[in-house]
Amino acid sequence: MYVCLCHAVTDRDIKQAVENGACTMRHLRDELKVATQCGRCAQCAKGCLNQALAERVCSENEAA
């Protein structure tokens, strides 16, 4: 799903960014420019970020 229409950022883009090391909204802003124009997507992007981080932690724990 599209999270940021201004920059055509999807939840998959955010998940990929987290897999590449992003762990804060600042990282997402720097890498994807999410929430840098109108800002309407900030809350949804934060939710996607938190979900992707939780999934990453779960998969790391399963691998350990």
CSV table of N, CA, C and O in Angstrom, one decimal:
chain,number,residue,atom,x,y,z
A,1,MET,N,0.8,-1.2,0.0
A,1,MET,CA,0.0,0.0,0.0
A,1,MET,C,0.9,1.2,0.0
A,1,MET,O,2.0,1.2,0.5
A,2,TYR,N,0.4,2.3,-0.6
A,2,TYR,CA,1.1,3.5,-0.6
A,2,TYR,C,1.0,4.2,0.8
A,2,TYR,O,-0.1,4.3,1.3
A,3,VAL,N,2.1,4.6,1.4
A,3,VAL,CA,2.1,5.3,2.6
A,3,VAL,C,2.3,6.8,2.4
A,3,VAL,O,1.6,7.6,2.9
A,4,CYS,N,3.2,7.2,1.5
A,4,CYS,CA,3.5,8.6,1.2
A,4,CYS,C,3.2,8.8,-0.3
A,4,CYS,O,3.9,8.3,-1.2
A,5,LEU,N,2.1,9.5,-0.6
A,5,LEU,CA,1.8,9.7,-2.0
A,5,LEU,C,2.7,10.8,-2.6
A,5,LEU,O,2.9,10.7,-3.8
A,6,CYS,N,3.2,11.7,-1.8
A,6,CYS,CA,4.0,12.7,-2.4
A,6,CYS,C,5.3,12.2,-3.0
A,6,CYS,O,5.8,12.7,-4.0
A,7,HIS,N,5.8,11.1,-2.4
A,7,HIS,CA,7.1,10.5,-2.9
A,7,HIS,C,6.9,9.0,-3.3
A,7,HIS,O,7.9,8.3,-3.5
A,8,ALA,N,5.7,8.6,-3.4
A,8,ALA,CA,5.4,7.2,-3.9
A,8,ALA,C,6.1,6.2,-3.1
A,8,ALA,O,6.7,5.2,-3.6
A,9,VAL,N,6.0,6.3,-1.7
A,9,VAL,CA,6.7,5.4,-0.8
A,9,VAL,C,5.6,4.4,-0.4
A,9,VAL,O,4.5,4.8,0.1
A,10,THR,N,5.9,3.1,-0.5
A,10,THR,CA,5.0,2.1,0.0
A,10,THR,C,5.5,1.4,1.3
A,10,THR,O,6.6,1.6,1.7
A,11,ASP,N,4.6,0.6,1.8
A,11,ASP,CA,5.0,-0.1,3.1
A,11,ASP,C,6.1,-1.1,2.8
A,11,ASP,O,7.0,-1.3,3.6
A,12,ARG,N,6.1,-1.6,1.6
A,12,ARG,CA,7.3,-2.5,1.2
A,12,ARG,C,8.6,-1.7,1.1
A,12,ARG,O,9.6,-2.3,1.5
A,13,ASP,N,8.5,-0.5,0.7
A,13,ASP,CA,9.8,0.3,0.6
A,13,ASP,C,10.3,0.5,2.1
A,13,ASP,O,11.5,0.5,2.3
A,14,ILE,N,9.3,0.8,3.0
A,14,ILE,CA,9.7,1.0,4.4
A,14,ILE,C,10.3,-0.3,5.0
A,14,ILE,O,11.3,-0.3,5.6
A,15,LYS,N,9.7,-1.4,4.7
A,15,LYS,CA,10.1,-2.7,5.2
A,15,LYS,C,11.5,-3.0,4.6
A,15,LYS,O,12.4,-3.4,5.4
A,16,GLN,N,11.8,-2.7,3.4
A,16,GLN,CA,13.1,-2.9,2.7
A,16,GLN,C,14.1,-2.0,3.4
A,16,GLN,O,15.2,-2.4,3.6
A,17,ALA,N,13.7,-0.7,3.7
A,17,ALA,CA,14.7,0.2,4.3
A,17,ALA,C,15.0,-0.3,5.7
A,17,ALA,O,16.2,-0.2,6.1
A,18,VAL,N,14.1,-0.9,6.4
A,18,VAL,CA,14.4,-1.5,7.8
A,18,VAL,C,15.3,-2.7,7.6
A,18,VAL,O,16.3,-2.8,8.4
A,19,GLU,N,15.1,-3.5,6.6
A,19,GLU,CA,16.0,-4.6,6.4
A,19,GLU,C,17.4,-4.1,6.0
A,19,GLU,O,18.4,-4.8,6.3
A,20,ASN,N,17.5,-2.9,5.5
A,20,ASN,CA,18.8,-2.4,5.1
A,20,ASN,C,19.4,-1.5,6.3
A,20,ASN,O,20.4,-0.9,6.1
A,21,GLY,N,18.7,-1.5,7.4
A,21,GLY,CA,19.3,-0.9,8.6
A,21,GLY,C,18.6,0.3,9.1
A,21,GLY,O,19.0,0.8,10.2
A,22,ALA,N,17.6,0.8,8.5
A,22,ALA,CA,16.8,2.0,9.0
A,22,ALA,C,16.1,1.6,10.3
A,22,ALA,O,15.5,0.5,10.3
A,23,CYS,N,16.2,2.4,11.3
A,23,CYS,CA,15.5,2.1,12.5
A,23,CYS,C,14.8,3.3,13.1
A,23,CYS,O,14.2,3.2,14.2
A,24,THR,N,14.8,4.4,12.5
A,24,THR,CA,14.1,5.6,13.0
A,24,THR,C,13.5,6.4,11.9
A,24,THR,O,13.7,6.1,10.7
A,25,MET,N,12.6,7.3,12.2
A,25,MET,CA,11.9,8.1,11.2
A,25,MET,C,12.9,9.0,10.5
A,25,MET,O,12.8,9.2,9.3
A,26,ARG,N,13.9,9.4,11.2
A,26,ARG,CA,15.0,10.2,10.6
A,26,ARG,C,15.6,9.4,9.4
A,26,ARG,O,15.9,9.9,8.4
A,27,HIS,N,15.9,8.1,9.7
A,27,HIS,CA,16.5,7.3,8.6
A,27,HIS,C,15.6,7.2,7.4
A,27,HIS,O,16.0,7.3,6.3
A,28,LEU,N,14.3,7.0,7.7
A,28,LEU,CA,13.3,6.9,6.6
A,28,LEU,C,13.2,8.2,5.8
A,28,LEU,O,13.1,8.2,4.6
A,29,ARG,N,13.2,9.3,6.6
A,29,ARG,CA,13.2,10.6,5.9
A,29,ARG,C,14.4,10.8,5.0
A,29,ARG,O,14.3,11.2,3.9
A,30,ASP,N,15.6,10.4,5.5
A,30,ASP,CA,16.8,10.6,4.8
A,30,ASP,C,16.9,9.7,3.5
A,30,ASP,O,17.3,10.1,2.5
A,31,GLU,N,16.4,8.4,3.7
A,31,GLU,CA,16.5,7.4,2.7
A,31,GLU,C,15.3,7.5,1.7
A,31,GLU,O,15.6,7.4,0.5
A,32,LEU,N,14.1,7.7,2.2
A,32,LEU,CA,12.9,7.6,1.3
A,32,LEU,C,12.2,8.9,1.1
A,32,LEU,O,11.3,9.0,0.3
A,33,LYS,N,12.6,9.9,1.9
A,33,LYS,CA,12.0,11.3,1.9
A,33,LYS,C,10.5,11.2,2.4
A,33,LYS,O,9.8,12.1,2.1
A,34,VAL,N,10.2,10.1,3.1
A,34,VAL,CA,8.8,10.0,3.6
A,34,VAL,C,8.6,11.1,4.7
A,34,VAL,O,9.5,11.5,5.4
A,35,ALA,N,7.4,11.7,4.7
A,35,ALA,CA,7.0,12.8,5.6
A,35,ALA,C,7.9,14.0,5.5
A,35,ALA,O,8.0,14.8,6.4
A,36,THR,N,8.4,14.3,4.3
A,36,THR,CA,9.2,15.5,4.1
A,36,THR,C,8.4,16.6,3.3
A,36,THR,O,9.0,17.7,3.2
A,37,GLN,N,7.3,16.3,2.8
A,37,GLN,CA,6.6,17.3,2.0
A,37,GLN,C,5.3,17.8,2.7
A,37,GLN,O,5.4,18.7,3.5
A,38,CYS,N,4.2,17.1,2.6
A,38,CYS,CA,3.0,17.5,3.3
A,38,CYS,C,2.9,17.0,4.7
A,38,CYS,O,2.3,17.6,5.5
A,39,GLY,N,3.6,15.9,5.0
A,39,GLY,CA,3.6,15.4,6.4
A,39,GLY,C,2.4,14.5,6.8
A,39,GLY,O,2.4,14.0,7.9
A,40,ARG,N,1.4,14.4,5.9
A,40,ARG,CA,0.3,13.6,6.2
A,40,ARG,C,0.6,12.1,6.5
A,40,ARG,O,-0.2,11.4,7.2
A,41,CYS,N,1.6,11.6,5.9
A,41,CYS,CA,2.0,10.2,6.0
A,41,CYS,C,2.8,9.9,7.3
A,41,CYS,O,3.0,8.7,7.5
A,42,ALA,N,3.2,10.8,8.0
A,42,ALA,CA,4.1,10.6,9.1
A,42,ALA,C,3.6,9.5,10.1
A,42,ALA,O,4.4,8.6,10.5
A,43,GLN,N,2.4,9.6,10.5
A,43,GLN,CA,1.8,8.7,11.5
A,43,GLN,C,1.8,7.3,10.9
A,43,GLN,O,2.2,6.3,11.6
A,44,CYS,N,1.3,7.1,9.7
A,44,CYS,CA,1.2,5.8,9.0
A,44,CYS,C,2.6,5.3,8.8
A,44,CYS,O,2.9,4.1,9.0
A,45,ALA,N,3.6,6.1,8.4
A,45,ALA,CA,4.9,5.7,8.2
A,45,ALA,C,5.6,5.2,9.5
A,45,ALA,O,6.3,4.2,9.5
A,46,LYS,N,5.3,5.9,10.6
A,46,LYS,CA,5.8,5.5,11.9
A,46,LYS,C,5.2,4.1,12.2
A,46,LYS,O,6.0,3.2,12.8
A,47,GLY,N,4.0,3.9,12.0
A,47,GLY,CA,3.3,2.6,12.2
A,47,GLY,C,4.0,1.5,11.4
A,47,GLY,O,4.3,0.4,11.9
A,48,CYS,N,4.2,1.7,10.1
A,48,CYS,CA,4.9,0.8,9.3
A,48,CYS,C,6.3,0.5,9.8
A,48,CYS,O,6.8,-0.6,9.7
A,49,LEU,N,7.0,1.6,10.2
A,49,LEU,CA,8.4,1.4,10.7
A,49,LEU,C,8.4,0.5,11.9
A,49,LEU,O,9.2,-0.4,12.0
A,50,ASN,N,7.5,0.8,12.9
A,50,ASN,CA,7.4,0.0,14.1
A,50,ASN,C,7.1,-1.5,13.8
A,50,ASN,O,7.6,-2.4,14.4
A,51,GLN,N,6.2,-1.7,12.9
A,51,GLN,CA,5.8,-3.1,12.5
A,51,GLN,C,7.0,-3.8,11.9
A,51,GLN,O,7.3,-4.9,12.2
A,52,ALA,N,7.7,-3.1,11.0
A,52,ALA,CA,8.8,-3.7,10.3
A,52,ALA,C,10.0,-4.0,11.3
A,52,ALA,O,10.6,-5.0,11.2
A,53,LEU,N,10.1,-3.1,12.2
A,53,LEU,CA,11.2,-3.3,13.3
A,53,LEU,C,10.8,-4.5,14.1
A,53,LEU,O,11.7,-5.3,14.5
A,54,ALA,N,9.5,-4.6,14.5
A,54,ALA,CA,9.1,-5.8,15.3
A,54,ALA,C,9.3,-7.1,14.5
A,54,ALA,O,9.7,-8.1,15.1
A,55,GLU,N,9.0,-7.1,13.3
A,55,GLU,CA,9.1,-8.3,12.5
A,55,GLU,C,10.6,-8.6,12.3
A,55,GLU,O,11.0,-9.8,12.3
A,56,ARG,N,11.5,-7.6,12.2
A,56,ARG,CA,12.9,-7.9,12.1
A,56,ARG,C,13.4,-8.5,13.4
A,56,ARG,O,14.2,-9.4,13.4
A,57,VAL,N,13.0,-8.0,14.5
A,57,VAL,CA,13.4,-8.5,15.8
A,57,VAL,C,13.0,-10.0,15.9
A,57,VAL,O,13.7,-10.8,16.4
A,58,CYS,N,11.7,-10.3,15.5
A,58,CYS,CA,11.2,-11.6,15.6
A,58,CYS,C,12.0,-12.6,14.7
A,58,CYS,O,12.4,-13.7,15.2
A,59,SER,N,12.4,-12.1,13.5
A,59,SER,CA,13.1,-13.0,12.6
A,59,SER,C,14.5,-13.2,13.1
A,59,SER,O,15.1,-14.3,13.0
A,60,GLU,N,15.1,-12.2,13.8
A,60,GLU,CA,16.5,-12.3,14.3
A,60,GLU,C,16.5,-13.2,15.5
A,60,GLU,O,17.4,-14.0,15.7
A,61,ASN,N,15.4,-13.2,16.3
A,61,ASN,CA,15.3,-14.1,17.5
A,61,ASN,C,15.1,-15.5,17.0
A,61,ASN,O,15.6,-16.5,17.6
A,62,GLU,N,14.4,-15.7,15.9
A,62,GLU,CA,14.2,-17.1,15.4
A,62,GLU,C,15.5,-17.6,14.8
A,62,GLU,O,15.7,-18.8,14.9
A,63,ALA,N,16.3,-16.8,14.2
A,63,ALA,CA,17.6,-17.2,13.6
A,63,ALA,C,18.6,-17.5,14.7
A,63,ALA,O,19.5,-18.3,14.5
A,64,ALA,N,18.5,-16.9,15.9
A,64,ALA,CA,19.5,-17.1,16.9
A,64,ALA,C,19.3,-18.5,17.7
A,64,ALA,O,18.5,-19.2,17.6
